[in-house]
Structure formats: C-alpha cells, structure tokens
Amino acid sequence: MTIPAPRLRVHTRTVADPGALLDLLPENVPATQLAAWVRDGEGIVGWGEAARVDTSGEERFAQAERWWADVVAGAEVDDQVRVYGSGLVAFGSFAYAADSTEDSCLIVPQVIVGRREDTWWATTLSEQSPPSDPARNQRADLSAPVQAPRSPGLVVFADGALPGPRWQAAVACAVERITAGDLDKVVLARDLVAETECPIDLRWVLTQLGASYGRTWVFAVDGLVGATPEMLVRLERGLVTSRVLAGTIRRTGDDERDLALAASLARSSKDLEEHEYAVRSVGDALNPYCTSVSVPESPFVLHLPNVMHLATDVAGRLVNGATSLELAASLHPSAAVCGTPKPDADGLIADLEQMDRGRYAGPVGWMDASGDGEWGIALRSGALDREVPTRMRLFAGCGIVAGSDPAAELAESDAKLVPMRSALQG
C-alpha cells in the first residue's frame, strides 16, 4: 500500500534559551498534537501537525518507514543548526501487537523546539503549497506567555481489564506454565482507569513527570504520555545503543535500606534470570545489523525515585544502513515486555491479560531525516481517552519467571503505576 506523503518546507535556526522545554507547550493545541521527548531538560518538544501517517497490522513499521522515506525525499530543508534532533523530525508511537485495534502513527509537528547542552533551536514546518486553513499554521513565537497547565482535580482510579486478585491468578497460571517447561519467561501487564474531575491537560501530566522523573525519557505522542526508563534503541551517526531493564524492586525512601535492597536485587537469582533473557533478546536482535556488539558481563542497578532496576547498556556499530525505526522494529517486542520464547510468551499474554495493550509497551520516540533517532519502550505510561477527556488508561507490567510470587508481582506493578498516578494527582 502506498500512502501519499506531503512535500514539506523545513526551517531550523538557533534561538536564545526560552526556558524549560516542557513549559513551552501551548495550551490551545489538542492533546493529540502535543509531542515531547525530554530527559534531564534536553530533547525535543513539538506542537501542531504538519503531516502524519497512521498504520496498523503486521506492516505497521514498514508502512511508516516507506512513508517517511517519501517525506524526506520530497522535503525542502533549511537546517542551519545541524545537531542531533534538528531539522526534519517525526515523532512516533507504535502498537504493541499487530492485531491491536489501536493505530500506530508517525507525526511531523508544525513547530519543534529542541535543546542539546547549550544549543537551543526552533524548527517550523509547513507544506510547500500552504493549506487553505490558516489555523493549521502554528508559529514558533517562544516569547509569547503560555498559560500554566491545569490540574485535573480529583482523580478516582478503578480496575481495568482485571482486578488485582484475578491478575494474581493470571500470574500464578503463568508460573505453572513456566514450571511445566512451556516457556522461560512472560511479561504480564495490567491496566487502571483514571477518572478525573476536570478534563486532563496533557501538559500537566508532562510537567509533573518531568519534575519527578527527570532521569527517564518523558514522552508524549498522539495522546500517549509517560516517563520510560528503557531505551529500546538509539542511533546516532552509526552508533547503536540500547538500555535493557528487567528485574525490579520497590524503594522504601530510607537510603540505607534502599542500598541494602539494591545489593539484594543484584544477587537475586530470580531477577538475574529475568534480566538475562531480556539482554539476550536484544543482543540477538542487534547482531544482524551491527558489528562489535558489546554486552557487559553483569548488570548495574538503576535507581529511580520509586523503584530500582537491573540495567544493562548494549552497544554496537551499524553496518547495513538501517534506520532507527528499522532497528526498533527488529527489537520489538524484546523479552523485557514480552518474554521468551517470543511466540509462546505472546500467545500466553493474549490468553491471560484479557486486554488490548494498545500502544503500551510498543516503541515510542522520534526519527530524523537521516534515520537517526531514539526509540524507547512506552512504559510507565497512560493513554488519553479520545472520546472522554476526563479519562485515561494507565499501564504497568511485570516479568514472570519460575520463581515469581503473584502477590509480590502485584506489589511491583503497583510501584510501576506510581509515576502516572502521582502525575495525575499532582
């Protein structure tokens, strides 16, 4: 299938420091047209919609890749900044499963503002034949005051597809299947539904996540928002990196106690087993695309405000000219969000979760005209309801292996829901 691609005019220039990136997002733009990818105050944000493509099914990645190649080929780009993330950029979010009822997308905003170290820039994008609707033409007026994000007010949380006890029963069933030798690991997710007093201002959620979870990648694409600690793949000038997380323990808030818990996590046979499956799946997926793939012998403990993870950074040198999106497609789904062997784990997920993950646990991030970019895994996230502006669906998942305890896994999922729950509540 050929999807028509627009011919875009792209204009990028350096700008004076306009303030925190997430604070620049304007209030008069639909939530689905707000985009963000920010970590430690650096990254890119965007608003408006110069172009987009929606894809689905087994070919969702390939369709988006072909469309983007056509957009790049037809674009007129004037980029005087030429840093990672400047010029023509698309934000993307992809469904976890091929049979999901939710579409995947690539979106090119009309305005993009970025920061790398001390360099700030703004990119404006428009069709080479301007559209007839002048309201589509967003401006990069970074000096204009932006209304502060609005609190959603009172928030009430309810069970999603499965209440806690039934989800624990699903975990117990998974452990039985693993113990019987049917598979080695499976990742089971659960959802909560948040109902708010006032319409949800996506900017409120983003600024709360940015303030509390600055060391993660805070993202928003087409109404999906979150703070992921897991980098599926990053490609910059031929260098490929991936951060793998698997194995989790909740923090107590007591520094001395947390150090002891971190040490126990690093020695936990259950968590080390889960982590090994995830790292192996990433290394195996990157091998056909890279040379000199480097996999550390042992993981480190990544400390986040609410939890600690076993983490491994995998790196390699690209040899076949693949784009970052192609790499993300080849890595998805990793054992960190699916399990191993993948076909068996995917089948068990479909049997036990009793829900459509949508874009949760799928690749989310951005890509530039050269194919470089960053794609995280959409974890610690929520999806805004397109029909009900006071509703958001929140997600969390846990890796299940032979040594998993259902009650402990439920507690771990609760810990992983904390970022989004707290962001809504303020």
Coordinates of C-alpha atoms in Angstrom, one line a residue:
M1 CA 0.0 0.0 0.0
T2 CA 1.3 3.4 -1.0
I3 CA 0.4 6.3 1.4
P4 CA 0.7 9.8 -0.1
A5 CA 3.4 11.9 1.5
P6 CA 3.3 15.7 1.7
R7 CA 6.0 18.0 0.4
L8 CA 7.3 19.9 3.4
R9 CA 9.3 23.1 3.9
V10 CA 11.5 22.9 6.9
H11 CA 13.2 25.9 8.5
T12 CA 15.6 25.5 11.5
R13 CA 17.5 28.2 13.4
T14 CA 19.2 28.6 16.8
V15 CA 17.2 30.6 19.4
A16 CA 18.0 32.1 22.8
D17 CA 17.3 29.9 25.8
P18 CA 13.4 30.1 26.0
G19 CA 13.1 28.1 29.3
A20 CA 12.3 24.5 30.2
L21 CA 11.2 22.6 27.1
L22 CA 8.0 21.1 28.6
D23 CA 6.9 24.6 29.8
L24 CA 6.8 25.8 26.1
L25 CA 3.9 23.6 25.1
P26 CA 1.0 25.9 24.3
E27 CA -2.5 25.5 25.8
N28 CA -4.5 26.0 22.6
V29 CA -3.4 22.8 20.9
P30 CA -5.3 19.4 21.0
A31 CA -3.6 16.9 23.3
T32 CA -3.1 14.6 20.3
Q33 CA -1.0 17.4 18.7
L34 CA 1.4 17.8 21.6
A35 CA 4.7 15.9 21.3
A36 CA 7.6 15.5 23.7
W37 CA 10.8 13.6 24.2
V38 CA 12.8 15.1 27.1
R39 CA 15.4 13.8 29.6
D40 CA 17.3 15.9 32.1
G41 CA 16.0 19.0 30.4
E42 CA 17.3 18.1 26.9
G43 CA 15.5 16.7 23.9
I44 CA 12.7 18.0 21.7
V45 CA 9.1 19.1 22.0
G46 CA 6.6 19.9 19.3
W47 CA 3.1 21.0 18.6
G48 CA 0.7 21.2 15.7
E49 CA 0.5 18.8 12.8
A50 CA 2.3 19.4 9.5
A51 CA 1.9 15.7 8.4
R52 CA 1.0 12.3 9.8
V53 CA 0.6 8.7 8.8
D54 CA -1.5 6.1 10.7
T55 CA -0.6 2.4 10.1
S56 CA -1.7 -0.9 11.5
G57 CA -1.2 -4.7 11.4
E58 CA 2.0 -6.6 10.7
E59 CA 3.2 -4.0 8.2
R60 CA 2.8 -1.0 10.6
F61 CA 6.5 -0.4 10.9
A62 CA 7.3 -0.9 7.2
Q63 CA 4.4 1.3 6.0
A64 CA 5.6 4.1 8.3
E65 CA 9.2 3.6 7.1
R66 CA 8.1 3.9 3.4
W67 CA 6.0 7.0 4.1
W68 CA 8.9 8.7 6.0
A69 CA 11.3 7.9 3.1
D70 CA 8.9 9.7 0.7
V71 CA 8.5 12.7 3.1
V72 CA 12.3 13.0 3.4
A73 CA 12.7 12.7 -0.4
G74 CA 10.2 15.5 -1.1
A75 CA 11.2 17.9 1.8
E76 CA 12.9 21.2 1.3
V77 CA 15.1 21.5 4.4
D78 CA 17.0 24.6 5.6
D79 CA 18.7 23.5 8.8
Q80 CA 21.5 25.8 9.9
V81 CA 21.9 24.1 13.3
R82 CA 22.7 20.5 12.3
V83 CA 22.7 18.9 15.7
Y84 CA 21.1 15.6 16.8
G85 CA 17.3 16.2 16.6
S86 CA 17.3 19.4 14.5
G87 CA 15.8 19.7 11.0
L88 CA 13.0 17.4 9.7
V89 CA 11.8 15.2 12.6
A90 CA 8.8 12.9 13.1
F91 CA 7.5 11.6 16.5
G92 CA 6.2 8.1 16.5
S93 CA 4.3 5.6 18.6
F94 CA 3.5 2.0 17.6
A95 CA 1.0 -0.5 18.8
Y96 CA 2.4 -3.4 20.8
A97 CA 0.6 -6.1 18.9
A98 CA -0.1 -6.5 15.2
D99 CA -3.8 -7.3 15.9
S100 CA -4.3 -4.2 18.1
T101 CA -7.4 -2.2 17.4
E102 CA -5.3 1.0 18.0
D103 CA -3.4 2.5 15.1
S104 CA 0.3 3.3 15.1
C105 CA 1.5 6.7 13.9
L106 CA 4.3 9.0 12.8
I107 CA 3.6 12.7 13.3
V108 CA 5.5 15.7 12.0
P109 CA 4.7 18.8 14.2
Q110 CA 4.4 22.3 12.8
V111 CA 6.7 23.6 15.4
I112 CA 9.6 21.8 17.1
V113 CA 11.9 23.2 19.8
G114 CA 15.0 21.4 20.9
R115 CA 17.9 21.6 23.3
R116 CA 21.3 19.8 23.3
E117 CA 23.6 21.1 26.0
D118 CA 23.9 24.8 25.5
T119 CA 22.4 24.8 22.0
W120 CA 18.7 25.7 21.5
W121 CA 16.8 25.7 18.2
A122 CA 13.4 26.0 16.7
T123 CA 12.1 24.3 13.6
T124 CA 9.0 25.4 11.7
L125 CA 7.4 23.1 9.1
S126 CA 4.7 23.7 6.5
E127 CA 3.5 22.3 3.3
Q128 CA 5.3 23.7 0.2
S129 CA 1.8 24.5 -1.1
P130 CA 0.3 26.1 2.1
P131 CA -3.0 24.6 3.2
S132 CA -6.2 26.7 2.9
D133 CA -6.9 26.6 6.6
P134 CA -4.8 29.3 8.2
A135 CA -5.5 27.8 11.7
R136 CA -3.1 25.0 10.8
N137 CA -0.1 27.4 10.6
Q138 CA 1.4 27.3 14.1
R139 CA 4.1 29.9 14.9
A140 CA 7.3 29.5 16.9
D141 CA 6.7 32.6 19.0
L142 CA 8.7 31.4 22.0
S143 CA 8.4 34.8 23.7
A144 CA 4.6 34.7 24.0
P145 CA 3.3 33.8 27.5
V146 CA 2.0 30.3 27.9
Q147 CA -0.9 29.6 30.2
A148 CA 0.1 27.3 33.1
P149 CA -1.1 23.7 32.9
R150 CA -4.4 23.0 34.6
S151 CA -4.8 20.4 37.3
P152 CA -7.4 17.6 36.6
G153 CA -8.7 18.0 40.1
L154 CA -10.0 15.0 42.0
V155 CA -8.8 11.7 40.5
V156 CA -10.5 8.3 41.0
F157 CA -8.9 5.1 40.0
A158 CA -10.7 1.9 39.0
D159 CA -9.6 -1.6 37.9
G160 CA -9.2 -2.1 34.2
A161 CA -9.4 -5.4 32.4
L162 CA -8.6 -7.5 35.6
P163 CA -8.9 -6.6 39.3
G164 CA -5.9 -7.4 41.5
P165 CA -7.0 -10.9 42.7
R166 CA -7.8 -12.1 39.1
W167 CA -4.5 -10.6 37.9
Q168 CA -2.6 -12.5 40.6
A169 CA -4.4 -15.7 39.4
A170 CA -3.1 -15.0 35.9
V171 CA 0.4 -14.7 37.3
A172 CA 0.0 -18.0 39.1
C173 CA -1.2 -19.6 35.9
A174 CA 1.9 -18.2 34.1
V175 CA 4.2 -19.6 36.8
E176 CA 2.6 -23.0 36.4
R177 CA 3.2 -22.9 32.6
I178 CA 6.8 -21.8 33.1
T179 CA 7.4 -24.5 35.7
A180 CA 6.0 -27.1 33.3
G181 CA 8.6 -26.1 30.7
D182 CA 6.2 -24.4 28.2
L183 CA 8.3 -21.2 28.2
D184 CA 11.0 -19.4 30.2
K185 CA 9.5 -16.0 30.9
V186 CA 6.4 -14.0 30.2
V187 CA 5.6 -10.3 30.9
L188 CA 2.1 -9.7 32.1
A189 CA 0.6 -6.2 32.1
R190 CA -2.4 -4.8 33.9
D191 CA -4.3 -1.5 33.5
L192 CA -6.1 1.0 35.7
V193 CA -8.7 3.5 34.5
A194 CA -8.3 7.1 35.9
E195 CA -11.4 9.3 36.0
T196 CA -10.7 13.0 36.7
E197 CA -12.9 15.9 37.9
C198 CA -11.7 18.2 35.1
P199 CA -10.5 17.5 31.5
I200 CA -7.0 16.2 31.5
D201 CA -4.4 18.8 30.4
L202 CA -1.6 16.6 29.0
R203 CA 0.9 19.4 29.8
W204 CA 0.1 19.0 33.5
V205 CA 1.0 15.3 33.3
L206 CA 4.2 16.0 31.4
T207 CA 5.4 18.7 33.7
Q208 CA 4.7 16.6 36.8
L209 CA 6.6 13.6 35.2
G210 CA 9.5 15.9 34.2
A211 CA 9.8 17.3 37.7
S212 CA 9.8 13.9 39.5
Y213 CA 11.3 11.6 36.9
G214 CA 13.8 13.7 35.1
R215 CA 16.3 10.8 34.6
T216 CA 13.7 9.0 32.5
W217 CA 12.6 9.8 28.9
V218 CA 9.4 11.9 29.4
F219 CA 7.3 11.5 26.2
A220 CA 4.0 12.4 24.6
V221 CA 2.8 11.2 21.2
D222 CA -0.8 11.4 19.9
G223 CA -2.3 11.3 23.4
L224 CA 0.1 8.6 24.8
V225 CA 2.1 10.1 27.7
G226 CA 4.7 8.6 30.1
A227 CA 8.2 8.5 31.6
T228 CA 10.1 5.5 30.3
P229 CA 13.4 4.4 31.9
E230 CA 14.0 1.9 29.0
M231 CA 15.7 2.9 25.7
L232 CA 14.8 0.3 23.1
V233 CA 17.4 1.7 20.6
R234 CA 19.3 4.9 20.0
L235 CA 21.1 5.6 16.7
E236 CA 23.4 8.5 16.2
R237 CA 26.0 8.6 13.3
G238 CA 26.2 4.8 13.2
L239 CA 26.5 4.2 16.9
V240 CA 23.7 1.9 18.2
T241 CA 22.9 1.7 21.9
S242 CA 20.1 0.0 23.9
R243 CA 19.3 0.1 27.6
V244 CA 17.7 -3.1 28.9
L245 CA 15.8 -3.2 32.1
A246 CA 14.4 -6.3 33.8
G247 CA 14.4 -7.1 37.4
T248 CA 12.7 -4.6 39.8
I249 CA 12.5 -3.8 43.5
R250 CA 10.5 -1.1 45.1
R251 CA 12.2 1.7 47.0
T252 CA 11.4 2.4 50.7
G253 CA 12.6 6.0 50.9
D254 CA 15.2 5.1 53.5
D255 CA 18.6 5.5 51.9
E256 CA 20.4 2.8 54.0
R257 CA 17.6 0.3 53.5
D258 CA 17.4 1.0 49.7
L259 CA 21.2 0.4 49.4
A260 CA 20.7 -3.0 51.0
L261 CA 17.7 -3.7 48.7
A262 CA 19.9 -2.7 45.7
A263 CA 22.5 -5.2 46.8
S264 CA 19.9 -8.0 47.2
L265 CA 18.5 -7.1 43.7
A266 CA 21.9 -7.5 42.2
R267 CA 22.2 -11.0 43.8
S268 CA 18.6 -12.2 43.2
S269 CA 18.6 -15.3 41.1
K270 CA 15.0 -14.7 40.0
D271 CA 15.7 -11.2 38.9
L272 CA 19.1 -12.0 37.3
E273 CA 17.4 -14.8 35.3
E274 CA 14.7 -12.4 34.1
H275 CA 17.3 -9.9 33.2
E276 CA 19.4 -12.4 31.3
Y277 CA 16.5 -13.3 29.0
A278 CA 15.9 -9.6 28.2
V279 CA 19.6 -8.8 27.4
R280 CA 20.0 -11.9 25.3
S281 CA 16.9 -11.0 23.2
V282 CA 18.3 -7.5 22.5
G283 CA 21.8 -8.8 21.6
D284 CA 20.4 -11.4 19.3
A285 CA 18.2 -8.8 17.5
L286 CA 21.0 -6.3 17.0
N287 CA 23.6 -8.8 15.8
P288 CA 22.4 -8.9 12.1
Y289 CA 22.6 -5.1 12.0
C290 CA 25.8 -4.3 13.9
T291 CA 29.4 -5.2 14.3
S292 CA 31.2 -5.3 17.6
V293 CA 28.1 -5.7 19.7
S294 CA 29.2 -5.1 23.3
V295 CA 27.2 -6.7 26.2
P296 CA 28.6 -6.2 29.7
E297 CA 29.0 -9.4 31.7
S298 CA 26.8 -8.2 34.6
P299 CA 24.1 -5.5 35.0
F300 CA 24.1 -2.4 37.2
V301 CA 21.4 -1.2 39.5
L302 CA 19.5 1.8 38.1
H303 CA 18.0 4.0 40.9
L304 CA 14.7 5.8 40.1
P305 CA 12.6 7.7 42.6
N306 CA 10.0 4.9 43.1
V307 CA 11.9 1.7 42.1
M308 CA 15.3 0.2 41.3
H309 CA 16.0 -1.9 38.2
L310 CA 18.7 -4.2 37.0
A311 CA 20.0 -2.5 33.9
T312 CA 22.4 -3.3 31.0
D313 CA 23.6 -0.9 28.3
V314 CA 24.2 -2.8 25.0
A315 CA 26.2 -1.0 22.2
G316 CA 27.2 -1.8 18.6
R317 CA 28.3 -0.2 15.3
L318 CA 25.7 -0.1 12.5
V319 CA 26.9 -1.9 9.3
N320 CA 23.9 -2.1 7.0
G321 CA 22.4 1.4 6.9
A322 CA 19.2 0.6 8.8
T323 CA 17.3 3.5 10.3
S324 CA 16.5 3.8 13.9
L325 CA 12.9 2.8 13.2
E326 CA 14.0 -0.4 11.4
L327 CA 16.2 -1.3 14.4
A328 CA 13.2 -0.6 16.8
A329 CA 11.0 -2.9 14.7
S330 CA 13.6 -5.6 14.7
L331 CA 13.9 -5.4 18.5
H332 CA 10.2 -5.3 19.2
P333 CA 9.0 -7.0 21.3
S334 CA 12.0 -7.7 23.4
A335 CA 11.9 -10.2 26.3
A336 CA 11.6 -7.2 28.6
V337 CA 8.0 -6.6 27.5
C338 CA 7.0 -10.0 26.0
G339 CA 9.1 -12.9 27.3
T340 CA 10.9 -15.9 25.8
P341 CA 10.5 -17.7 23.6
K342 CA 8.6 -14.8 21.9
P343 CA 5.8 -16.8 20.2
D344 CA 4.9 -18.8 23.3
A345 CA 5.1 -15.7 25.5
D346 CA 2.9 -13.7 23.1
G347 CA 0.3 -16.4 23.0
L348 CA 0.2 -16.6 26.8
I349 CA -0.1 -12.8 27.0
A350 CA -3.2 -12.9 24.7
D351 CA -4.7 -15.7 26.9
L352 CA -4.1 -14.2 30.3
E353 CA -4.1 -10.4 30.1
Q354 CA -7.6 -10.1 28.6
M355 CA -7.0 -6.7 27.2
D356 CA -5.6 -4.8 24.2
R357 CA -2.3 -3.2 25.2
G358 CA -2.8 -0.6 22.5
R359 CA 0.5 1.4 22.2
Y360 CA 1.6 0.5 25.8
A361 CA 4.9 -1.4 25.6
G362 CA 5.4 -0.5 22.0
P363 CA 8.2 1.7 20.5
V364 CA 7.8 5.4 21.1
G365 CA 10.2 8.2 20.2
W366 CA 11.4 10.1 17.2
M367 CA 13.4 9.9 14.0
D368 CA 15.2 12.5 11.8
A369 CA 15.7 12.7 8.0
S370 CA 18.9 10.7 8.2
G371 CA 17.3 7.8 10.0
D372 CA 18.9 8.6 13.3
G373 CA 16.7 8.8 16.4
E374 CA 15.7 7.5 19.8
W375 CA 13.0 4.9 20.4
G376 CA 12.1 4.0 24.0
I377 CA 9.6 1.4 25.2
A378 CA 6.3 3.0 26.2
L379 CA 6.3 2.0 29.8
R380 CA 5.1 3.9 33.0
S381 CA 2.5 5.4 30.6
G382 CA -1.1 6.3 30.1
A383 CA -3.3 6.7 27.1
L384 CA -5.8 9.6 27.0
D385 CA -9.3 8.6 26.1
R386 CA -10.1 10.1 22.7
E387 CA -13.9 10.3 23.4
V388 CA -13.8 11.2 27.2
P389 CA -11.4 14.0 28.1
T390 CA -11.6 13.1 31.8
R391 CA -10.5 9.5 31.4
M392 CA -7.0 8.0 31.0
R393 CA -5.9 4.4 30.9
L394 CA -2.7 3.6 32.9
F395 CA -0.5 0.5 32.4
A396 CA 2.2 -1.5 34.2
G397 CA 3.7 -4.9 33.6
C398 CA 6.0 -7.4 35.3
G399 CA 8.3 -10.1 34.1
I400 CA 7.2 -13.5 35.3
V401 CA 9.7 -16.4 35.7
A402 CA 9.6 -19.7 37.6
G403 CA 10.4 -18.0 40.9
S404 CA 7.8 -15.3 40.7
D405 CA 5.3 -14.8 43.6
P406 CA 1.9 -13.5 42.5
A407 CA 1.4 -11.2 45.5
A408 CA 4.9 -9.7 45.0
E409 CA 4.3 -9.2 41.3
L410 CA 1.1 -7.3 42.1
A411 CA 3.0 -5.1 44.5
E412 CA 5.7 -4.5 41.8
S413 CA 3.0 -3.5 39.3
D414 CA 1.6 -1.0 41.9
A415 CA 5.0 0.5 42.2
K416 CA 5.3 0.9 38.5
L417 CA 1.9 2.7 38.4
V418 CA 3.1 5.3 40.9
P419 CA 4.6 7.7 38.3
M420 CA 1.4 8.1 36.3
R421 CA -0.9 8.1 39.3
S422 CA 1.2 10.7 41.0
A423 CA 1.4 12.8 37.8
L424 CA -2.3 13.0 37.6
Q425 CA -2.8 13.7 41.3
G426 CA -0.1 16.4 41.3

